[in-house]
Every structure is written in C-alpha cells, then in structure tokens.
Amino acid sequence: MATCPKCGKKLRLYHWRPECPACGVNMIYFASNERLLAETEKTEIEHAKFQPRVDRAKAAFFGSPWAIARVVLTALPLPCLMLPLGRVWNQEYVTKVNAVSVYQYLSGQGFGNVFSSALKGDRLSLAAALLLVSAVMILVCLICTVMSLGKHGKARNLILNLIQTGSAMGAAVCFSLTDFGASLPDYTAGAPAWGGFVCIALFAALLVYNLYLAKRGLPVKKTVCYIGGLPSDEYFQYVEQGMSELEIRKKMVEALTKMQDEVRAKAAEAEEKARAEKAEWK
C-alpha cells in the first residue's frame, strides 16, 4: 500500500488525486529534485562498476599487440583444419583426410552412433570425436579470450588450451592405431599427415603463449567514470571511509563547480583567440 512521501499517511484506492489528503502536498513533485539526483547517482554508480569489465574485455581482445597476437594465434588453427590432417590408403590409391571428410564421416555414420562407438573403444570413431572436440574448442577459446582478464580468466584459458591440445594429440594417436580393415573396409592403413602436426603445434604454441601472458600480464587502459562530478575511485573511497551523504554531496558540488569554471575558462580562451585572429585579418 502506498504512503505519502512527506507525512507517511497510508493511501487508499479512492485517493486518486496527486495531493495528499492529510498534508495537501503534491506527491508527484514532492522532493522531485532529490529523487532525480538519487536516480542519476545510482545510474552513474552502476556504470562505474560495469565499465572495468568493458575495459578488461577490450584489453584482452585488441588492447595491445600482445592481445591481438593471441587472437590471431587462437583463430589460426581453424583454416588449418582444411589441410591434410591424415591419409588413408589401400593398394591402389591414397585419400587425404581433412575437416570436411571428417564431417562427412560423422554425418554419414550419425553423430550419436560415432560417439557411442567411441565410448565402446572404436579407435576411428574416437579419433573423429576427439578431432571434433578440438575443432569446437577453437571457437570456445576465441570467445573466452574476451573474458581472459577476469577473475578466473587465466586458469580458464589454460584449461581450455590443455583440452584442445590433448584432444588433437589423442585424435592423432587413435587414428594411427586404427584397424582400418575393420573400421573402413575400403582401406588397409592410415597415418596422420603434416596438417595434423601443424594444428597440434599451433595448439601447443597457444598454450605456451597463454602461459607467458599469464605471467607477463596485459595492459588495461582504464576509462575514468564520474559520479556527480567525482572520479569513481574517489567516490567509492569516500563511501568506504564512512563519509556522510551530505559531505559527499558537498564535494560533488565543489567538483562540478571546478569543472564548470574550467569549461568557462576554455571557452573564454577560445573566444579571445578567435578575436585575436580576426584582428590580425583586419
């Protein structure tokens, strides 16, 4: 049930007028400036708390050459999946295996059947499933790069890189040990090709690079946010010190007055400069 903001009288449904029936104050405009100021400060506080996340995301993705190099290194294995990852052959011909042929194998056999066979120990199905995991992890790592400067970002990156590298190595090993006579009757043998080793090398390089960045760190360009004219760090410091709201408001007024004086001074300087240039032309 609503109450009058001034006297606290409880309002009924039939009290539809904007004036309080007890004290007569207009409840819509009562303390409107204070409420507007409080809402403005609340919005600025929320923005000041959220802005560091944006700054960290920018720094992690394209904030420096080190960050850009990591993004490139993370995405580079994706086109490399089109290289020859393996070879299968019989007495007559050799067939190269890449991401397209692996997808055709998975879709032809059925993703569910392949994963079921992989769990049962079929090495070719296990190799295809592990390769699919490593390929999906490329996109996952690329997305998680944005959050790499968060609280658990460094550990998350390293864990994802370990899964990515381990899956690719496991796929190569399983492919080498596959009995092709039983899994693919049209072929007699198979082995990893140079493209697979390139992908594994890139995954390992990304893991080493993330370890280096975890130790070195990335520079974060901090955006200064203002709350009532005060820098956000200064405002939060006053709040932690237990400063009263009235004292904080006084400091806000001082800061806003100073900013206004600076703006006026710059405007006067620009006007004086324009007058001087105009006098020179005359």
mmCIF file of C-alpha atoms in Angstrom:
data_model
loop_
_atom_site.group_PDB
_atom_site.id
_atom_site.type_symbol
_atom_site.label_atom_id
_atom_site.label_comp_id
_atom_site.label_asym_id
_atom_site.label_seq_id
_atom_site.Cartn_x
_atom_site.Cartn_y
_atom_site.Cartn_z
ATOM 1 C CA MET A 1 0.000 0.000 0.000
ATOM 2 C CA ALA A 2 1.311 3.435 -0.986
ATOM 3 C CA THR A 3 2.083 6.148 1.552
ATOM 4 C CA CYS A 4 2.593 9.890 1.353
ATOM 5 C CA PRO A 5 6.313 10.666 0.918
ATOM 6 C CA LYS A 6 6.024 13.651 3.284
ATOM 7 C CA CYS A 7 3.743 12.726 6.183
ATOM 8 C CA GLY A 8 3.598 8.944 5.715
ATOM 9 C CA LYS A 9 -0.212 8.684 5.579
ATOM 10 C CA LYS A 10 -1.441 5.417 4.092
ATOM 11 C CA LEU A 11 -3.283 5.940 0.833
ATOM 12 C CA ARG A 12 -6.387 4.038 -0.225
ATOM 13 C CA LEU A 13 -7.594 3.178 -3.699
ATOM 14 C CA TYR A 14 -10.025 6.066 -3.701
ATOM 15 C CA HIS A 15 -7.197 8.561 -3.022
ATOM 16 C CA TRP A 16 -6.624 9.154 -6.718
ATOM 17 C CA ARG A 17 -5.695 12.822 -6.568
ATOM 18 C CA PRO A 18 -1.990 13.772 -6.650
ATOM 19 C CA GLU A 19 -2.432 15.819 -3.433
ATOM 20 C CA CYS A 20 -2.094 14.058 -0.087
ATOM 21 C CA PRO A 21 -5.467 14.101 1.787
ATOM 22 C CA ALA A 22 -3.651 14.698 5.083
ATOM 23 C CA CYS A 23 -0.958 17.315 4.433
ATOM 24 C CA GLY A 24 -2.014 18.523 0.984
ATOM 25 C CA VAL A 25 1.433 18.168 -0.618
ATOM 26 C CA ASN A 26 1.658 17.263 -4.294
ATOM 27 C CA MET A 27 3.077 13.752 -4.048
ATOM 28 C CA ILE A 28 4.229 13.672 -7.688
ATOM 29 C CA TYR A 29 6.531 16.680 -7.421
ATOM 30 C CA PHE A 30 7.461 16.337 -3.744
ATOM 31 C CA ALA A 31 11.259 16.100 -3.428
ATOM 32 C CA SER A 32 11.455 15.514 -7.190
ATOM 33 C CA ASN A 33 14.918 17.092 -7.439
ATOM 34 C CA GLU A 34 16.284 14.840 -4.689
ATOM 35 C CA ARG A 35 14.752 11.742 -6.275
ATOM 36 C CA LEU A 36 16.096 12.687 -9.699
ATOM 37 C CA LEU A 37 19.550 13.254 -8.222
ATOM 38 C CA ALA A 38 19.450 9.899 -6.425
ATOM 39 C CA GLU A 39 18.422 8.080 -9.613
ATOM 40 C CA THR A 40 21.160 9.837 -11.568
ATOM 41 C CA GLU A 41 23.779 8.857 -8.995
ATOM 42 C CA LYS A 42 22.518 5.272 -8.980
ATOM 43 C CA THR A 43 22.880 5.090 -12.763
ATOM 44 C CA GLU A 44 26.386 6.564 -12.624
ATOM 45 C CA ILE A 45 27.399 4.123 -9.870
ATOM 46 C CA GLU A 46 26.171 1.128 -11.901
ATOM 47 C CA HIS A 47 28.023 2.393 -14.951
ATOM 48 C CA ALA A 48 31.211 2.924 -12.931
ATOM 49 C CA LYS A 49 31.015 -0.658 -11.623
ATOM 50 C CA PHE A 50 30.388 -2.139 -15.077
ATOM 51 C CA GLN A 51 32.930 -0.095 -17.050
ATOM 52 C CA PRO A 52 36.012 -2.014 -15.726
ATOM 53 C CA ARG A 53 34.604 -5.191 -17.296
ATOM 54 C CA VAL A 54 34.387 -3.441 -20.659
ATOM 55 C CA ASP A 55 37.935 -2.126 -20.245
ATOM 56 C CA ARG A 56 39.253 -5.619 -19.455
ATOM 57 C CA ALA A 57 37.393 -7.128 -22.425
ATOM 58 C CA LYS A 58 38.885 -4.529 -24.798
ATOM 59 C CA ALA A 59 42.371 -5.041 -23.372
ATOM 60 C CA ALA A 60 42.083 -8.825 -23.644
ATOM 61 C CA PHE A 61 40.908 -8.831 -27.258
ATOM 62 C CA PHE A 62 42.574 -5.907 -29.056
ATOM 63 C CA GLY A 63 44.045 -3.621 -26.395
ATOM 64 C CA SER A 64 47.689 -4.259 -27.339
ATOM 65 C CA PRO A 65 49.803 -6.093 -29.932
ATOM 66 C CA TRP A 66 50.218 -8.945 -27.445
ATOM 67 C CA ALA A 67 46.440 -9.377 -27.217
ATOM 68 C CA ILE A 68 45.951 -9.171 -30.985
ATOM 69 C CA ALA A 69 48.673 -11.776 -31.499
ATOM 70 C CA ARG A 70 46.835 -14.131 -29.145
ATOM 71 C CA VAL A 71 43.562 -13.684 -31.060
ATOM 72 C CA VAL A 72 45.330 -14.463 -34.338
ATOM 73 C CA LEU A 73 47.074 -17.490 -32.823
ATOM 74 C CA THR A 74 43.771 -18.719 -31.386
ATOM 75 C CA ALA A 75 41.911 -18.475 -34.704
ATOM 76 C CA LEU A 76 44.758 -19.681 -36.937
ATOM 77 C CA PRO A 77 44.121 -23.443 -36.439
ATOM 78 C CA LEU A 78 40.602 -23.039 -37.852
ATOM 79 C CA PRO A 79 41.654 -22.672 -41.538
ATOM 80 C CA CYS A 80 44.426 -25.204 -40.914
ATOM 81 C CA LEU A 81 41.744 -27.855 -40.432
ATOM 82 C CA MET A 82 41.351 -27.759 -44.213
ATOM 83 C CA LEU A 83 44.924 -29.028 -44.599
ATOM 84 C CA PRO A 84 45.604 -32.775 -44.911
ATOM 85 C CA LEU A 85 45.209 -33.992 -41.339
ATOM 86 C CA GLY A 86 45.691 -37.638 -42.224
ATOM 87 C CA ARG A 87 45.952 -40.181 -45.023
ATOM 88 C CA VAL A 88 44.272 -43.499 -45.658
ATOM 89 C CA TRP A 89 45.255 -45.856 -48.446
ATOM 90 C CA ASN A 90 44.941 -49.263 -49.992
ATOM 91 C CA GLN A 91 46.953 -50.937 -52.700
ATOM 92 C CA GLU A 92 45.534 -48.696 -55.449
ATOM 93 C CA TYR A 93 45.131 -45.129 -54.163
ATOM 94 C CA VAL A 94 45.682 -42.717 -51.261
ATOM 95 C CA THR A 95 42.955 -40.455 -49.827
ATOM 96 C CA LYS A 96 43.695 -37.322 -47.812
ATOM 97 C CA VAL A 97 41.640 -36.633 -44.671
ATOM 98 C CA ASN A 98 40.709 -33.117 -43.526
ATOM 99 C CA ALA A 99 37.892 -31.463 -41.577
ATOM 100 C CA VAL A 100 35.450 -31.804 -44.476
ATOM 101 C CA SER A 101 35.958 -35.549 -44.855
ATOM 102 C CA VAL A 102 35.739 -35.999 -41.079
ATOM 103 C CA TYR A 103 32.425 -34.133 -41.044
ATOM 104 C CA GLN A 104 31.155 -36.286 -43.897
ATOM 105 C CA TYR A 105 32.134 -39.385 -41.931
ATOM 106 C CA LEU A 106 30.402 -38.100 -38.783
ATOM 107 C CA SER A 107 27.217 -37.109 -40.613
ATOM 108 C CA GLY A 108 27.171 -40.316 -42.633
ATOM 109 C CA GLN A 109 27.582 -42.559 -39.601
ATOM 110 C CA GLY A 110 25.440 -40.335 -37.388
ATOM 111 C CA PHE A 111 26.939 -38.210 -34.626
ATOM 112 C CA GLY A 112 25.232 -40.257 -31.932
ATOM 113 C CA ASN A 113 26.489 -43.551 -33.368
ATOM 114 C CA VAL A 114 30.045 -42.228 -33.699
ATOM 115 C CA PHE A 115 30.172 -41.027 -30.096
ATOM 116 C CA SER A 116 28.604 -44.270 -28.925
ATOM 117 C CA SER A 117 31.217 -46.275 -30.832
ATOM 118 C CA ALA A 118 33.945 -44.030 -29.425
ATOM 119 C CA LEU A 119 32.822 -44.821 -25.878
ATOM 120 C CA LYS A 120 32.916 -48.524 -26.747
ATOM 121 C CA GLY A 121 36.552 -48.234 -27.827
ATOM 122 C CA ASP A 122 36.362 -47.913 -31.609
ATOM 123 C CA ARG A 123 39.574 -46.043 -32.391
ATOM 124 C CA LEU A 124 38.466 -44.425 -35.643
ATOM 125 C CA SER A 125 35.278 -43.095 -34.026
ATOM 126 C CA LEU A 126 37.288 -41.930 -31.034
ATOM 127 C CA ALA A 127 39.731 -40.121 -33.342
ATOM 128 C CA ALA A 128 36.854 -38.377 -35.151
ATOM 129 C CA ALA A 129 35.180 -37.403 -31.858
ATOM 130 C CA LEU A 130 38.412 -36.012 -30.398
ATOM 131 C CA LEU A 131 39.081 -34.037 -33.580
ATOM 132 C CA LEU A 132 35.579 -32.581 -33.352
ATOM 133 C CA VAL A 133 36.213 -31.579 -29.734
ATOM 134 C CA SER A 134 39.490 -29.853 -30.627
ATOM 135 C CA ALA A 135 37.787 -28.009 -33.512
ATOM 136 C CA VAL A 136 34.939 -26.803 -31.295
ATOM 137 C CA MET A 137 37.468 -25.694 -28.682
ATOM 138 C CA ILE A 138 38.936 -23.255 -31.223
ATOM 139 C CA LEU A 139 35.699 -21.260 -31.174
ATOM 140 C CA VAL A 140 35.303 -21.676 -27.410
ATOM 141 C CA CYS A 141 38.822 -20.374 -26.774
ATOM 142 C CA LEU A 142 38.243 -17.468 -29.132
ATOM 143 C CA ILE A 143 35.048 -16.465 -27.299
ATOM 144 C CA CYS A 144 36.605 -16.902 -23.852
ATOM 145 C CA THR A 145 39.543 -14.687 -24.840
ATOM 146 C CA VAL A 146 37.279 -11.696 -24.169
ATOM 147 C CA MET A 147 36.956 -12.825 -20.534
ATOM 148 C CA SER A 148 40.614 -13.767 -20.086
ATOM 149 C CA LEU A 149 41.360 -10.810 -17.787
ATOM 150 C CA GLY A 150 38.506 -11.654 -15.449
ATOM 151 C CA LYS A 151 38.762 -13.320 -12.055
ATOM 152 C CA HIS A 152 39.199 -16.867 -13.401
ATOM 153 C CA GLY A 153 40.238 -15.925 -16.934
ATOM 154 C CA LYS A 154 43.844 -17.110 -16.828
ATOM 155 C CA ALA A 155 43.001 -20.518 -15.369
ATOM 156 C CA ARG A 156 40.087 -20.920 -17.790
ATOM 157 C CA ASN A 157 42.302 -20.209 -20.801
ATOM 158 C CA LEU A 158 44.941 -22.704 -19.728
ATOM 159 C CA ILE A 159 42.379 -25.448 -19.039
ATOM 160 C CA LEU A 160 40.703 -24.921 -22.415
ATOM 161 C CA ASN A 161 44.080 -24.967 -24.186
ATOM 162 C CA LEU A 162 45.027 -28.208 -22.430
ATOM 163 C CA ILE A 163 41.737 -29.814 -23.526
ATOM 164 C CA GLN A 164 42.266 -28.513 -27.049
ATOM 165 C CA THR A 165 45.848 -29.762 -27.347
ATOM 166 C CA GLY A 166 45.142 -33.063 -25.622
ATOM 167 C CA SER A 167 42.157 -33.777 -27.882
ATOM 168 C CA ALA A 168 44.185 -33.114 -31.027
ATOM 169 C CA MET A 169 47.053 -35.324 -29.857
ATOM 170 C CA GLY A 170 44.624 -38.045 -28.811
ATOM 171 C CA ALA A 171 42.945 -37.917 -32.230
ATOM 172 C CA ALA A 172 46.319 -38.371 -33.961
ATOM 173 C CA VAL A 173 47.258 -41.321 -31.736
ATOM 174 C CA CYS A 174 43.879 -43.045 -32.155
ATOM 175 C CA PHE A 175 43.999 -42.537 -35.918
ATOM 176 C CA SER A 176 47.472 -44.123 -36.049
ATOM 177 C CA LEU A 177 46.306 -47.177 -34.070
ATOM 178 C CA THR A 178 43.068 -47.719 -36.005
ATOM 179 C CA ASP A 179 42.435 -51.111 -37.574
ATOM 180 C CA PHE A 180 41.216 -49.827 -40.948
ATOM 181 C CA GLY A 181 40.389 -53.288 -42.200
ATOM 182 C CA ALA A 182 37.595 -53.459 -39.608
ATOM 183 C CA SER A 183 36.556 -49.792 -39.461
ATOM 184 C CA LEU A 184 36.906 -48.846 -43.145
ATOM 185 C CA PRO A 185 36.938 -51.988 -45.312
ATOM 186 C CA ASP A 186 37.877 -49.979 -48.429
ATOM 187 C CA TYR A 187 41.229 -49.021 -46.877
ATOM 188 C CA THR A 188 44.060 -51.053 -45.420
ATOM 189 C CA ALA A 189 46.061 -48.467 -43.436
ATOM 190 C CA GLY A 190 46.243 -44.840 -42.391
ATOM 191 C CA ALA A 191 48.505 -42.321 -40.681
ATOM 192 C CA PRO A 192 48.462 -38.676 -39.587
ATOM 193 C CA ALA A 193 49.572 -36.157 -42.216
ATOM 194 C CA TRP A 194 51.556 -32.948 -41.936
ATOM 195 C CA GLY A 195 48.453 -30.765 -41.499
ATOM 196 C CA GLY A 196 47.569 -32.578 -38.290
ATOM 197 C CA PHE A 197 51.009 -31.886 -36.861
ATOM 198 C CA VAL A 198 50.667 -28.214 -37.836
ATOM 199 C CA CYS A 199 47.392 -27.972 -35.892
ATOM 200 C CA ILE A 200 48.900 -29.705 -32.850
ATOM 201 C CA ALA A 201 51.900 -27.362 -32.998
ATOM 202 C CA LEU A 202 49.602 -24.313 -33.137
ATOM 203 C CA PHE A 203 47.554 -25.587 -30.176
ATOM 204 C CA ALA A 204 50.753 -26.148 -28.184
ATOM 205 C CA ALA A 205 52.063 -22.703 -29.186
ATOM 206 C CA LEU A 206 48.840 -21.091 -27.964
ATOM 207 C CA LEU A 207 49.165 -22.934 -24.651
ATOM 208 C CA VAL A 208 52.747 -21.704 -24.201
ATOM 209 C CA TYR A 209 51.749 -18.164 -25.224
ATOM 210 C CA ASN A 210 48.903 -18.079 -22.703
ATOM 211 C CA LEU A 211 51.309 -19.265 -20.014
ATOM 212 C CA TYR A 212 53.621 -16.383 -20.957
ATOM 213 C CA LEU A 213 50.774 -13.836 -20.890
ATOM 214 C CA ALA A 214 49.556 -15.190 -17.549
ATOM 215 C CA LYS A 215 52.977 -14.351 -16.116
ATOM 216 C CA ARG A 216 53.548 -11.119 -18.044
ATOM 217 C CA GLY A 217 50.044 -9.652 -17.942
ATOM 218 C CA LEU A 218 48.300 -7.364 -20.411
ATOM 219 C CA PRO A 219 47.985 -3.580 -20.028
ATOM 220 C CA VAL A 220 44.458 -2.361 -19.309
ATOM 221 C CA LYS A 221 43.535 1.183 -20.311
ATOM 222 C CA LYS A 222 41.163 2.350 -17.614
ATOM 223 C CA THR A 223 38.235 4.588 -18.522
ATOM 224 C CA VAL A 224 37.632 7.285 -15.907
ATOM 225 C CA CYS A 225 33.995 7.393 -14.787
ATOM 226 C CA TYR A 226 32.428 10.237 -12.833
ATOM 227 C CA ILE A 227 29.752 10.114 -10.159
ATOM 228 C CA GLY A 228 28.297 13.548 -9.505
ATOM 229 C CA GLY A 229 31.473 15.142 -10.838
ATOM 230 C CA LEU A 230 33.759 12.996 -8.649
ATOM 231 C CA PRO A 231 36.005 10.317 -10.153
ATOM 232 C CA SER A 232 34.503 6.921 -9.344
ATOM 233 C CA ASP A 233 37.583 5.752 -7.394
ATOM 234 C CA GLU A 234 37.416 8.846 -5.211
ATOM 235 C CA TYR A 235 33.660 8.418 -4.657
ATOM 236 C CA PHE A 236 33.961 4.760 -3.626
ATOM 237 C CA GLN A 237 36.846 5.692 -1.329
ATOM 238 C CA TYR A 238 34.664 8.235 0.456
ATOM 239 C CA VAL A 239 31.905 5.649 0.828
ATOM 240 C CA GLU A 240 34.316 3.083 2.297
ATOM 241 C CA GLN A 241 35.580 5.689 4.760
ATOM 242 C CA GLY A 242 32.022 6.119 6.026
ATOM 243 C CA MET A 243 31.663 9.716 4.877
ATOM 244 C CA SER A 244 28.103 11.002 5.185
ATOM 245 C CA GLU A 245 25.944 11.629 2.148
ATOM 246 C CA LEU A 246 25.840 15.358 2.881
ATOM 247 C CA GLU A 247 29.636 15.625 2.921
ATOM 248 C CA ILE A 248 29.894 13.656 -0.322
ATOM 249 C CA ARG A 249 27.335 15.959 -1.912
ATOM 250 C CA LYS A 250 29.385 18.983 -0.870
ATOM 251 C CA LYS A 251 32.447 17.505 -2.551
ATOM 252 C CA MET A 252 30.341 16.824 -5.641
ATOM 253 C CA VAL A 253 29.272 20.460 -5.761
ATOM 254 C CA GLU A 254 32.892 21.562 -5.432
ATOM 255 C CA ALA A 255 33.976 19.194 -8.223
ATOM 256 C CA LEU A 256 31.144 20.283 -10.530
ATOM 257 C CA THR A 257 31.897 23.953 -9.852
ATOM 258 C CA LYS A 258 35.544 23.388 -10.681
ATOM 259 C CA MET A 259 34.642 21.592 -13.907
ATOM 260 C CA GLN A 260 32.266 24.420 -14.844
ATOM 261 C CA ASP A 261 34.965 27.011 -14.192
ATOM 262 C CA GLU A 262 37.386 25.068 -16.403
ATOM 263 C CA VAL A 263 34.837 24.900 -19.204
ATOM 264 C CA ARG A 264 34.190 28.645 -18.939
ATOM 265 C CA ALA A 265 37.914 29.369 -18.915
ATOM 266 C CA LYS A 266 38.446 27.284 -22.046
ATOM 267 C CA ALA A 267 35.507 28.949 -23.763
ATOM 268 C CA ALA A 268 36.851 32.412 -22.865
ATOM 269 C CA GLU A 269 40.313 31.428 -24.106
ATOM 270 C CA ALA A 270 38.896 30.164 -27.403
ATOM 271 C CA GLU A 271 36.854 33.341 -27.805
ATOM 272 C CA GLU A 272 39.882 35.517 -27.095
ATOM 273 C CA LYS A 273 41.920 33.525 -29.608
ATOM 274 C CA ALA A 274 39.215 33.959 -32.240
ATOM 275 C CA ARG A 275 39.130 37.704 -31.629
ATOM 276 C CA ALA A 276 42.906 37.917 -31.972
ATOM 277 C CA GLU A 277 42.851 36.020 -35.266
ATOM 278 C CA LYS A 278 40.033 38.227 -36.532
ATOM 279 C CA ALA A 279 42.018 41.359 -35.601
ATOM 280 C CA GLU A 280 45.063 40.061 -37.484
ATOM 281 C CA TRP A 281 42.988 39.587 -40.639
ATOM 282 C CA LYS A 282 41.810 43.169 -40.415
#
